[in-house]
Short mmCIF file of C-alpha atoms and ligand atoms in Angstrom, two decimals:
data_model
loop_
_atom_site.label_atom_id
_atom_site.label_comp_id
_atom_site.label_asym_id
_atom_site.label_seq_id
_atom_site.Cartn_x
_atom_site.Cartn_y
_atom_site.Cartn_z
CA MET F 1 22.46 155.85 177.69
CA ARG F 2 22.74 153.00 180.09
CA THR F 3 26.49 152.76 180.67
CA ILE F 4 29.12 155.48 180.52
CA ALA F 5 32.81 154.76 180.93
CA VAL F 6 35.19 157.49 182.08
CA VAL F 7 38.84 156.82 181.24
CA GLY F 8 41.30 158.80 183.37
CA THR F 9 40.26 159.57 186.93
CA SER F 10 42.12 162.74 187.73
CA LEU F 11 40.65 166.25 187.67
CA ALA F 12 38.84 166.15 184.32
CA GLY F 13 37.62 162.56 184.71
CA LEU F 14 36.35 163.12 188.22
CA ARG F 15 34.59 166.33 187.25
CA ALA F 16 32.98 164.53 184.32
CA ALA F 17 31.64 161.87 186.67
CA GLN F 18 30.33 164.54 189.05
CA GLU F 19 28.66 166.34 186.15
CA LEU F 20 27.09 163.14 184.88
CA ARG F 21 25.46 162.43 188.23
CA GLY F 22 24.70 166.12 188.76
CA ARG F 23 22.85 166.20 185.44
CA GLY F 24 20.77 163.19 186.36
CA PHE F 25 22.56 160.33 184.65
CA ASP F 26 21.42 157.36 186.72
CA GLY F 27 22.84 154.51 184.66
CA ARG F 28 26.00 152.50 185.20
CA LEU F 29 29.09 154.66 185.62
CA VAL F 30 32.46 152.96 185.17
CA MET F 31 35.60 154.81 186.26
CA ILE F 32 38.88 153.54 184.78
CA GLY F 33 42.07 155.14 185.95
CA ALA F 34 45.74 154.44 186.35
CA GLU F 35 45.62 156.70 189.41
CA PRO F 36 43.02 157.84 191.95
CA PRO F 37 41.82 161.45 191.71
CA TYR F 38 44.25 163.94 193.23
CA ASP F 39 45.17 167.54 192.66
CA ARG F 40 48.38 168.13 190.69
CA PRO F 41 49.16 171.87 191.06
CA PRO F 42 50.33 171.60 194.68
CA LEU F 43 52.89 168.92 193.67
CA SER F 44 55.39 171.51 192.43
CA LYS F 45 54.51 173.99 195.18
CA ASP F 46 53.29 173.20 198.70
CA PHE F 47 53.85 169.46 198.43
CA LEU F 48 57.56 169.83 197.55
CA LEU F 49 57.84 172.39 200.32
CA GLY F 50 56.32 169.97 202.79
CA LYS F 51 53.38 172.28 203.53
CA VAL F 52 50.77 169.74 202.43
CA SER F 53 50.76 165.97 202.50
CA ALA F 54 49.54 163.43 199.96
CA ASP F 55 46.23 163.20 201.87
CA ASP F 56 45.65 166.92 201.39
CA LEU F 57 45.76 166.46 197.62
CA ALA F 58 42.51 164.50 197.45
CA LEU F 59 40.07 166.05 194.97
CA ALA F 60 37.10 164.50 196.71
CA GLY F 61 36.37 162.92 200.05
CA GLN F 62 35.34 159.28 200.34
CA ASP F 63 31.71 160.40 200.79
CA ASP F 64 31.80 162.32 197.51
CA LEU F 65 33.31 159.36 195.73
CA ASP F 66 30.73 156.98 197.21
CA ALA F 67 27.98 159.37 196.15
CA LEU F 68 28.99 158.82 192.54
CA ALA F 69 27.81 155.21 192.85
CA ALA F 70 30.42 154.23 190.30
CA GLU F 71 32.23 151.02 189.50
CA TRP F 72 35.96 151.72 189.92
CA HIS F 73 38.87 150.16 188.08
CA LEU F 74 41.83 151.92 189.66
CA GLY F 75 45.51 151.23 189.16
CA VAL F 76 44.80 149.83 185.73
CA ARG F 77 45.28 151.36 182.29
CA ALA F 78 42.95 151.42 179.37
CA GLU F 79 44.87 149.89 176.48
CA LYS F 80 42.45 150.10 173.62
CA LEU F 81 39.17 151.67 172.62
CA GLY F 82 37.32 149.71 169.98
CA ARG F 83 33.92 148.54 168.83
CA GLU F 84 33.66 146.13 171.73
CA GLY F 85 34.48 148.77 174.34
CA VAL F 86 37.52 149.75 176.40
CA THR F 87 40.04 147.03 177.03
CA LEU F 88 42.02 147.32 180.24
CA GLY F 89 45.51 146.17 181.10
CA ASP F 90 44.11 143.38 183.27
CA GLY F 91 42.19 141.92 180.34
CA THR F 92 38.76 143.26 181.32
CA THR F 93 36.67 144.83 178.59
CA VAL F 94 34.11 147.44 179.51
CA ALA F 95 31.39 148.00 176.94
CA ALA F 96 29.58 151.31 177.25
CA ASP F 97 27.16 153.51 175.33
CA GLY F 98 29.15 156.64 176.03
CA TYR F 99 32.80 157.35 176.73
CA VAL F 100 34.65 160.18 178.43
CA ILE F 101 38.33 160.45 177.52
CA ALA F 102 40.21 162.20 180.31
CA THR F 103 43.67 160.63 180.19
CA GLY F 104 45.50 163.93 180.49
CA ALA F 105 49.13 164.26 179.62
CA VAL F 106 52.47 162.69 180.41
CA ALA F 107 55.68 164.57 181.20
CA ARG F 108 58.06 164.81 178.27
CA THR F 109 61.43 163.27 178.92
CA LEU F 110 64.85 163.89 177.37
CA ASP F 111 66.28 161.01 175.37
CA ALA F 112 69.78 161.68 176.63
CA ALA F 113 68.55 161.12 180.19
CA ARG F 114 67.44 157.58 179.59
CA ASP F 115 70.28 155.63 181.20
CA LEU F 116 71.03 157.91 184.13
CA SER F 117 69.51 158.12 187.58
CA GLY F 118 69.12 161.44 189.34
CA ILE F 119 67.14 162.98 186.46
CA HIS F 120 63.53 163.62 187.37
CA THR F 121 60.32 164.79 185.76
CA LEU F 122 57.27 166.00 187.66
CA ARG F 123 53.77 165.05 186.68
CA THR F 124 52.46 162.48 189.13
CA LEU F 125 52.35 162.12 192.88
CA GLY F 126 54.88 159.30 192.49
CA ASP F 127 57.23 161.71 190.68
CA ALA F 128 56.78 164.30 193.42
CA VAL F 129 57.46 161.79 196.19
CA ALA F 130 60.63 160.65 194.42
CA LEU F 131 61.81 164.22 193.84
CA LYS F 132 61.12 165.18 197.43
CA ALA F 133 63.13 162.23 198.69
CA ALA F 134 65.99 163.09 196.32
CA LEU F 135 65.99 166.68 197.60
CA ALA F 136 65.97 165.49 201.19
CA ALA F 137 69.13 163.50 200.45
CA GLY F 138 70.90 166.87 200.13
CA PRO F 139 72.11 167.27 196.55
CA SER F 140 74.94 169.77 196.21
CA SER F 141 73.65 171.32 193.03
CA VAL F 142 70.31 171.15 191.29
CA VAL F 143 69.84 171.94 187.60
CA VAL F 144 66.32 172.54 186.35
CA ILE F 145 65.84 172.22 182.61
CA GLY F 146 63.07 174.45 181.32
CA ALA F 147 61.95 177.79 182.75
CA GLY F 148 58.27 177.26 182.04
CA PHE F 149 55.78 177.15 184.90
CA ILE F 150 56.72 173.72 186.20
CA GLY F 151 60.45 174.42 185.91
CA ALA F 152 60.10 177.80 187.59
CA GLU F 153 58.00 176.37 190.41
CA VAL F 154 60.43 173.53 191.00
CA ALA F 155 63.37 175.96 190.98
CA SER F 156 61.51 178.15 193.44
CA ALA F 157 60.70 175.25 195.76
CA CYS F 158 64.29 173.97 195.63
CA ARG F 159 65.59 177.44 196.42
CA LEU F 160 63.16 177.91 199.30
CA LEU F 161 64.41 174.56 200.60
CA GLY F 162 67.93 175.99 200.57
CA HIS F 163 69.42 174.29 197.52
CA GLU F 164 71.85 175.73 194.98
CA VAL F 165 69.82 175.97 191.76
CA THR F 166 70.54 176.68 188.09
CA VAL F 167 67.77 176.90 185.50
CA VAL F 168 68.55 176.27 181.84
CA GLU F 169 66.11 177.50 179.21
CA ALA F 170 66.55 176.93 175.46
CA MET F 171 64.50 179.97 174.47
CA PRO F 172 66.00 183.45 174.83
CA VAL F 173 63.19 184.59 177.13
CA PRO F 174 61.33 182.27 179.49
CA LEU F 175 57.57 181.97 179.03
CA ALA F 176 57.60 184.35 176.06
CA SER F 177 55.31 182.06 174.09
CA VAL F 178 52.68 182.32 176.82
CA LEU F 179 53.12 185.76 178.36
CA GLY F 180 54.90 187.63 175.59
CA ALA F 181 58.56 188.71 175.69
CA ARG F 182 58.12 191.61 178.09
CA MET F 183 56.29 189.77 180.85
CA GLY F 184 58.32 186.62 180.20
CA ALA F 185 61.43 188.63 181.00
CA VAL F 186 59.82 189.92 184.19
CA CYS F 187 59.19 186.33 185.27
CA GLY F 188 62.73 185.39 184.32
CA ASP F 189 64.04 188.11 186.67
CA LEU F 190 62.34 186.38 189.59
CA HIS F 191 65.03 183.70 189.45
CA ALA F 192 67.99 186.04 189.80
CA GLU F 193 66.22 188.04 192.48
CA ASN F 194 66.02 184.85 194.48
CA ASP F 195 69.63 183.79 193.89
CA VAL F 196 68.83 181.22 191.26
CA ARG F 197 71.03 181.30 188.17
CA LEU F 198 69.07 181.43 184.91
CA ILE F 199 70.84 180.53 181.66
CA THR F 200 68.75 181.30 178.59
CA GLY F 201 69.05 180.75 174.86
CA VAL F 202 71.05 177.53 175.17
CA PRO F 203 69.65 174.06 174.74
CA VAL F 204 70.93 171.12 176.75
CA ALA F 205 73.21 168.90 174.68
CA GLY F 206 73.56 165.97 177.05
CA PHE F 207 74.49 164.72 180.47
CA ASP F 208 77.61 163.54 182.21
CA GLY F 209 77.69 160.65 184.57
CA ASP F 210 78.04 156.94 184.77
CA GLY F 211 74.85 155.40 186.09
CA ARG F 212 74.15 158.58 188.01
CA VAL F 213 74.08 162.10 186.66
CA THR F 214 77.04 164.31 187.57
CA GLY F 215 76.60 167.18 185.15
CA VAL F 216 74.68 168.83 182.36
CA ARG F 217 76.31 169.73 179.05
CA LEU F 218 75.01 172.73 177.18
CA ALA F 219 75.02 173.19 173.42
CA ASP F 220 77.55 176.04 173.68
CA GLY F 221 80.07 173.75 175.35
CA ARG F 222 79.49 174.86 178.91
CA GLU F 223 79.25 172.18 181.56
CA LEU F 224 77.24 172.52 184.75
CA LEU F 225 77.83 170.34 187.76
CA ALA F 226 74.62 168.68 188.83
CA ASP F 227 73.82 165.76 191.07
CA LEU F 228 70.07 166.30 190.72
CA VAL F 229 68.34 167.33 187.50
CA VAL F 230 64.68 168.11 186.99
CA ALA F 231 63.42 168.30 183.43
CA GLY F 232 60.40 170.57 183.15
CA VAL F 233 60.14 170.34 179.39
CA GLY F 234 56.42 170.08 178.86
CA ALA F 235 53.90 167.33 178.54
CA ARG F 236 52.43 165.31 175.70
CA PRO F 237 48.83 164.13 175.57
CA ALA F 238 48.17 160.54 176.66
CA ILE F 239 46.67 159.28 173.40
CA GLY F 240 48.70 156.14 172.68
CA TRP F 241 45.87 153.87 173.79
CA LEU F 242 43.52 155.39 171.19
CA THR F 243 45.36 154.00 168.17
CA GLY F 244 42.79 152.13 166.10
CA SER F 245 39.84 153.75 167.86
CA GLY F 246 38.76 155.64 164.76
CA LEU F 247 39.02 158.92 166.67
CA ALA F 248 40.94 161.79 165.12
CA VAL F 249 44.10 162.44 167.11
CA ASP F 250 46.83 164.97 166.48
CA ASP F 251 48.65 166.28 169.53
CA GLY F 252 45.53 165.46 171.49
CA VAL F 253 42.09 164.09 170.81
CA LEU F 254 40.47 166.41 168.29
CA VAL F 255 37.13 167.66 169.52
CA ASP F 256 34.75 170.42 168.50
CA SER F 257 34.00 173.50 170.56
CA GLY F 258 31.74 171.37 172.74
CA CYS F 259 34.50 168.82 173.51
CA VAL F 260 32.78 166.18 171.35
CA THR F 261 34.87 163.89 169.12
CA VAL F 262 33.96 162.73 165.62
CA ASN F 263 31.76 160.20 167.40
CA PRO F 264 28.97 161.92 169.36
CA ARG F 265 29.09 159.16 171.96
CA VAL F 266 32.70 160.01 172.84
CA ILE F 267 33.84 163.22 174.51
CA ALA F 268 37.32 164.31 175.52
CA VAL F 269 38.15 166.75 178.30
CA GLY F 270 41.14 168.27 180.07
CA ASP F 271 44.79 168.15 179.02
CA VAL F 272 44.20 165.39 176.46
CA ALA F 273 41.58 167.32 174.48
CA ARG F 274 42.46 169.61 171.58
CA TYR F 275 39.30 171.61 171.15
CA ARG F 276 38.20 174.24 168.70
CA CYS F 277 38.30 177.41 170.71
CA PRO F 278 35.67 179.93 169.58
CA LEU F 279 37.57 182.77 171.23
CA ARG F 280 40.92 181.98 169.66
CA GLY F 281 39.67 180.70 166.36
CA GLY F 282 41.98 177.68 166.24
CA ARG F 283 42.45 174.42 168.06
CA VAL F 284 44.07 174.45 171.48
CA ARG F 285 44.97 172.10 174.26
CA ALA F 286 44.35 174.13 177.39
CA GLU F 287 46.65 172.16 179.75
CA HIS F 288 45.46 174.10 182.77
CA TRP F 289 43.56 173.23 185.89
CA THR F 290 40.57 175.50 185.39
CA ALA F 291 39.88 174.21 181.88
CA ALA F 292 40.11 170.60 183.08
CA SER F 293 37.67 171.52 185.82
CA GLU F 294 35.20 173.41 183.62
CA GLN F 295 35.19 171.58 180.29
CA PRO F 296 33.41 168.51 181.68
CA GLY F 297 30.27 170.56 182.41
CA VAL F 298 29.96 171.46 178.74
CA ALA F 299 31.13 168.12 177.37
CA VAL F 300 28.83 166.02 179.54
CA ALA F 301 25.81 168.13 178.61
CA ASN F 302 26.62 167.40 174.96
CA LEU F 303 27.18 163.69 175.57
CA LEU F 304 23.82 163.37 177.28
CA ALA F 305 22.13 165.43 174.56
CA GLY F 306 23.63 163.26 171.82
CA SER F 307 25.04 166.23 169.95
CA THR F 308 26.86 169.50 170.50
CA VAL F 309 24.32 171.79 172.07
CA THR F 310 26.68 173.92 174.15
CA HIS F 311 30.23 175.21 173.68
CA PHE F 312 33.30 175.78 175.79
CA ALA F 313 34.06 179.45 175.27
CA ARG F 314 36.07 180.50 178.31
CA HIS F 315 39.27 182.46 178.22
CA GLY F 316 42.25 180.48 179.35
CA TYR F 317 43.24 181.15 182.96
CA PHE F 318 46.00 179.86 185.16
CA TRP F 319 47.95 180.75 188.24
CA SER F 320 51.42 179.88 189.43
CA ASP F 321 53.21 180.32 192.75
CA GLN F 322 56.91 181.18 192.54
CA TYR F 323 59.26 182.43 195.26
CA GLY F 324 56.34 183.27 197.51
CA ARG F 325 54.60 185.32 194.82
CA ARG F 326 51.33 184.56 193.08
CA LEU F 327 51.22 184.90 189.30
CA GLN F 328 47.90 184.90 187.43
CA PHE F 329 47.19 185.09 183.74
CA ALA F 330 44.02 185.04 181.66
CA GLY F 331 43.28 185.47 177.97
CA VAL F 332 45.98 185.83 175.36
CA ALA F 333 49.21 187.80 175.26
CA THR F 334 49.63 190.40 172.52
CA GLU F 335 52.48 192.78 171.74
CA ASP F 336 50.53 195.71 173.17
CA VAL F 337 51.19 195.35 176.92
CA ARG F 338 50.31 198.12 179.37
CA ILE F 339 50.83 198.33 183.10
CA ALA F 340 47.38 198.91 184.54
CA GLU F 341 48.30 199.03 188.21
CA GLY F 342 51.31 198.73 190.48
CA ASP F 343 54.89 198.69 189.29
CA VAL F 344 56.97 196.06 187.61
CA ALA F 345 60.13 196.75 189.57
CA SER F 346 58.49 195.80 192.86
CA LYS F 347 56.94 192.69 191.24
CA ARG F 348 53.45 193.68 192.32
CA PHE F 349 51.44 194.80 189.32
CA VAL F 350 48.74 194.10 186.79
CA ALA F 351 49.52 194.21 183.08
CA THR F 352 46.88 194.19 180.38
CA TYR F 353 47.25 193.03 176.79
CA HIS F 354 45.32 194.77 174.04
CA ARG F 355 44.29 194.20 170.47
CA GLY F 356 43.40 197.66 169.28
CA ASP F 357 40.80 198.86 171.76
CA VAL F 358 39.91 195.39 172.90
CA LEU F 359 41.24 193.84 176.10
CA ALA F 360 42.87 190.54 175.12
CA GLY F 361 44.61 189.36 178.26
CA VAL F 362 45.63 190.12 181.84
CA PHE F 363 48.75 189.14 183.77
CA ALA F 364 49.34 189.96 187.41
CA ILE F 365 51.82 189.32 190.17
CA ASP F 366 50.57 189.49 193.75
CA SER F 367 47.49 191.50 192.79
CA PRO F 368 44.53 189.13 192.96
CA ARG F 369 41.86 191.77 193.41
CA PRO F 370 42.54 193.97 190.38
CA PHE F 371 43.38 190.85 188.41
CA THR F 372 39.99 189.34 189.21
CA ARG F 373 38.20 192.51 188.13
CA LEU F 374 40.05 192.67 184.84
CA ARG F 375 39.57 188.98 184.25
CA ARG F 376 35.84 189.54 184.64
CA ALA F 377 35.95 192.37 182.15
CA LEU F 378 37.72 190.03 179.76
CA ARG F 379 35.18 187.32 180.32
CA SER F 380 32.21 189.51 179.61
CA LEU F 381 33.83 191.02 176.52
CA GLY F 382 34.91 187.70 175.13
CA GLU F 383 32.01 185.48 175.87
CA PRO F 384 29.83 185.16 172.83
CA ARG F 385 26.24 186.17 173.39
CA ARG F 386 23.89 183.26 173.25
CA MET Y 1 33.31 193.08 218.60
CA ILE Y 2 35.85 194.52 216.27
CA ARG Y 3 35.49 197.72 214.35
CA ALA Y 4 35.71 197.14 210.62
CA CYS Y 5 35.26 200.58 209.07
CA SER Y 6 32.64 203.22 208.60
CA VAL Y 7 29.71 202.47 206.35
CA SER Y 8 30.91 205.07 203.87
CA GLU Y 9 34.23 203.27 203.48
CA LEU Y 10 32.63 200.08 202.18
CA PRO Y 11 30.58 200.68 199.04
CA GLU Y 12 28.23 198.10 197.59
CA GLY Y 13 30.08 195.28 195.85
CA GLU Y 14 33.22 195.75 197.91
CA ALA Y 15 34.92 193.78 200.66
CA LEU Y 16 37.41 194.62 203.39
CA ARG Y 17 39.82 192.22 205.03
CA LEU Y 18 40.36 192.58 208.77
CA PRO Y 19 43.75 191.07 209.48
CA GLY Y 20 44.18 188.93 212.54
CA PRO Y 21 45.16 185.42 213.52
CA VAL Y 22 42.09 184.26 211.62
CA PRO Y 23 41.47 186.95 209.02
CA VAL Y 24 37.82 187.93 208.67
CA SER Y 25 36.30 189.95 205.86
CA VAL Y 26 33.23 192.14 205.64
CA PHE Y 27 31.27 192.26 202.42
CA HIS Y 28 28.71 194.77 201.23
CA ALA Y 29 26.33 193.07 198.85
CA GLU Y 30 22.70 193.58 197.86
CA GLY Y 31 22.29 196.32 200.41
CA ALA Y 32 23.46 194.24 203.37
CA TYR Y 33 26.70 193.55 205.24
CA TYR Y 34 28.16 190.11 205.85
CA ALA Y 35 31.25 188.84 207.64
CA LEU Y 36 33.04 185.64 206.74
CA ASP Y 37 36.37 183.96 207.40
CA ASP Y 38 38.56 185.48 204.73
CA THR Y 39 40.58 182.41 203.76
CA CYS Y 40 38.95 180.23 201.14
CA SER Y 41 38.22 176.74 202.47
CA HIS Y 42 39.80 175.24 199.36
CA GLN Y 43 43.37 176.54 199.39
CA ASP Y 44 44.90 179.80 200.45
CA ALA Y 45 43.24 182.68 198.63
CA SER Y 46 41.66 185.70 200.28
CA LEU Y 47 37.95 185.95 199.64
CA ALA Y 48 38.06 189.73 200.07
CA ASP Y 49 39.97 189.76 196.75
CA GLY Y 50 37.18 187.84 195.06
CA TRP Y 51 34.33 188.88 192.85
CA ILE Y 52 31.05 189.79 194.52
CA GLU Y 53 27.88 189.13 192.61
CA GLY Y 54 24.43 188.96 194.17
CA CYS Y 55 24.81 187.34 197.57
CA TYR Y 56 27.90 185.41 196.52
CA VAL Y 57 31.63 185.89 196.43
CA GLU Y 58 33.72 184.04 193.87
CA CYS Y 59 37.20 183.03 195.04
CA PRO Y 60 39.94 184.79 193.04
CA LEU Y 61 42.04 181.65 192.67
CA HIS Y 62 39.85 178.75 191.50
CA ALA Y 63 36.41 180.32 191.36
CA ALA Y 64 34.56 178.45 194.10
CA ARG Y 65 31.49 180.55 195.02
CA PHE Y 66 30.43 181.11 198.61
CA ASP Y 67 27.03 182.25 199.81
CA LEU Y 68 27.67 185.37 201.90
CA ARG Y 69 24.63 184.59 204.07
CA THR Y 70 25.69 181.09 205.09
CA GLY Y 71 29.35 180.71 204.12
CA ALA Y 72 28.46 177.60 202.14
CA PRO Y 73 30.07 176.97 198.75
CA ASP Y 74 27.66 176.38 195.89
CA CYS Y 75 30.18 174.86 193.51
CA LEU Y 76 33.50 173.04 193.42
CA PRO Y 77 36.39 173.05 194.09
CA ALA Y 78 35.52 174.18 197.62
CA LYS Y 79 33.76 171.49 199.60
CA ASN Y 80 33.56 173.09 203.04
CA ALA Y 81 31.82 176.22 204.22
CA VAL Y 82 33.64 179.14 205.73
CA ARG Y 83 32.44 180.55 209.06
CA THR Y 84 30.15 183.53 209.23
CA TYR Y 85 29.94 186.21 211.93
CA PRO Y 86 27.22 188.62 212.98
CA VAL Y 87 27.64 192.17 211.71
CA VAL Y 88 26.38 195.11 213.73
CA ILE Y 89 26.00 198.65 212.41
CA ALA Y 90 26.03 201.41 215.01
CA ASP Y 91 26.34 205.13 214.31
CA GLY Y 92 27.49 204.52 210.77
CA VAL Y 93 30.23 202.13 211.84
CA ILE Y 94 30.44 198.46 210.88
CA TYR Y 95 31.37 196.06 213.68
CA VAL Y 96 31.95 192.34 213.41
CA ASP Y 97 31.21 190.12 216.37
CA THR Y 98 34.12 187.74 215.93
CA GLU Y 99 33.44 186.11 219.27
CA ALA Y 100 30.10 184.85 218.10
CA ARG Y 101 31.61 182.56 215.50
CA GLN Y 102 28.78 180.82 213.85
CA GLU Y 103 29.22 177.17 213.20
CA VAL Y 104 29.75 176.34 209.58
CA ALA Y 105 26.63 175.77 207.56
C1 FAD G 1 53.32 169.71 188.86
C2 FAD G 1 52.16 170.37 188.19
C3 FAD G 1 51.77 171.65 188.58
C4 FAD G 1 50.69 172.29 187.95
N1 FAD G 1 50.35 173.54 188.37
C5 FAD G 1 49.32 174.18 187.78
C6 FAD G 1 48.94 175.48 188.18
O1 FAD G 1 49.54 176.08 189.07
N2 FAD G 1 47.90 176.07 187.56
C7 FAD G 1 47.21 175.44 186.57
O2 FAD G 1 46.26 176.03 186.03
N3 FAD G 1 47.53 174.20 186.17
C8 FAD G 1 48.58 173.55 186.75
N4 FAD G 1 48.92 172.29 186.33
C9 FAD G 1 48.16 171.65 185.24
C10 FAD G 1 46.97 170.85 185.76
O3 FAD G 1 47.36 170.06 186.83
C11 FAD G 1 46.41 170.01 184.63
O4 FAD G 1 45.92 170.87 183.65
C12 FAD G 1 45.30 169.07 185.09
O5 FAD G 1 45.80 168.14 186.01
C13 FAD G 1 44.69 168.34 183.91
O6 FAD G 1 43.77 167.39 184.37
P1 FAD G 1 43.37 166.12 183.51
O7 FAD G 1 42.42 165.35 184.34
O8 FAD G 1 42.98 166.55 182.15
O9 FAD G 1 44.72 165.30 183.27
P2 FAD G 1 45.68 164.58 184.30
O10 FAD G 1 45.73 165.35 185.57
O11 FAD G 1 46.95 164.34 183.56
O12 FAD G 1 44.97 163.20 184.59
C14 FAD G 1 44.88 162.16 183.66
C15 FAD G 1 44.75 160.86 184.39
O13 FAD G 1 44.56 159.80 183.47
C16 FAD G 1 45.38 158.71 183.82
N5 FAD G 1 45.63 157.94 182.59
C17 FAD G 1 46.41 158.29 181.53
N6 FAD G 1 46.36 157.35 180.57
C18 FAD G 1 45.53 156.39 181.03
C19 FAD G 1 45.04 155.15 180.49
N7 FAD G 1 45.39 154.72 179.28
N8 FAD G 1 44.18 154.42 181.24
C20 FAD G 1 43.80 154.85 182.47
N9 FAD G 1 44.20 156.01 183.02
C21 FAD G 1 45.06 156.75 182.31
C22 FAD G 1 46.60 159.35 184.41
O14 FAD G 1 47.30 158.43 185.25
C23 FAD G 1 45.98 160.50 185.19
O15 FAD G 1 45.60 160.09 186.48
C24 FAD G 1 50.01 171.63 186.93
C25 FAD G 1 50.41 170.34 186.52
C26 FAD G 1 51.48 169.73 187.13
C27 FAD G 1 51.89 168.36 186.68
S1 FES G 2 41.52 178.75 196.90
FE1 FES G 2 39.47 179.35 196.66
S2 FES G 2 38.70 178.04 195.16
FE2 FES G 2 40.73 177.39 195.44
#
């Protein structure tokens, strides 16, 4: 391959470029990205809290970027992928022999919020800067919609900054789909323990306000005063630009267990990729930092080999920081949850999930050491022997 | 020199964090003792909570691996080394010479 184009220059795209050079690709490397590489997880944590600045979010120093010897098209979107190559918003077309799709995901928005200001989402640095400025203006009451990880982290940051916060969650138990009902409830308790009101089992019906939001209406008729709203209602994969590309897309770019699309010259990595997970049996979009960081190693090896020679078979892992506590989870949640160490009441414990005699997952709050050991046990059990 | 613990308190494959303004940790790996700055150079995890394998410790948060001998990371996301310190064993006690901070590799 003489030219490889990487579309999306955040975590997964940057790692793909690093892997390409690391594995000896010495051809032309074209990096196309709407944004420069930066690290997203701190946006809802230390960045909102003012503990780190935008400069601290860099995923690579200038030296590392220069070492890639790449041709950069930053601040421009890819609009189409076709036979002739990738067409960019500025009219340029980049023809390549291989393509890396790393366009990630975009925050979901609520239709009802369309015509009102004061309603935020949080995905990009721009979003975080805007939210931080809105918080600094001293809102009298903040409503966070969604008690998933982003919602919970935003609520936590707002609370630590001294704001009055209410979290509204449509599901009866927050995070139950990820952590199971029991651990989801434990996470839900963190809000009340930190003087944040959590309302569950009620969807948002709409907003009040004229130009600017003044309140949130719930489906059960309740109305909450709010002069700042943050919607943490998930993300959808950034696949719009792939229409007509001939690639299979369905809630993500469909790839095999080696992150290769139907076309062996095109790979997809990170939040945009829906890969066949050998450990879970089905297709998943990982939507977590570690997967976006690790998939490119596998995918790039396959791209350079011209076919799927290696597979991504890692258990999902993520962490979250809420109210000064560190949450970590790996594997999958099952009904069979046991407390392996610590105690739930003090919010310092490790819980394990089991499928019969087999360890399926681990969740921990403020217990990195035992968590790490159990995560390793999980890894060695789950990783298929080669 | 600060006293870490007795040799018997730190089995192979284990680490101990010595709290202080700059927390330092001692590691027992491959039959030897090493001392490193405890805070990962990437973000804010404690390396003493990490996974020790061979002469490396893997950070418990984002899995950067550091060489216990040099403090240098051998993979992303960490880009910078952590400092290392000389370790002295006397009469079955492990001491760390925190004054002799070694420049980062
Ligand atoms: C606020 C926040 C907090 C998070 N916290 C955690 C956490 O604590 N733990 C954890 O494990 N994960 C966390 N995550 C998830 C993690 O950040 C993502 O999984 C990771 O960023 C995915 O990387 P990616 O490169 O696949 O996608 P993205 O980071 O979404 O990057 C995709 C890039 O492609 C660009 N792009 C999109 N379309 C185009 C186009 N057509 N042309 C050119 N460029 C395009 C985008 O602008 C973007 O820069 C968090 C995410 C957010 C938003
Ligand atoms: S904090 Fe250690 S790798 Fe990120």
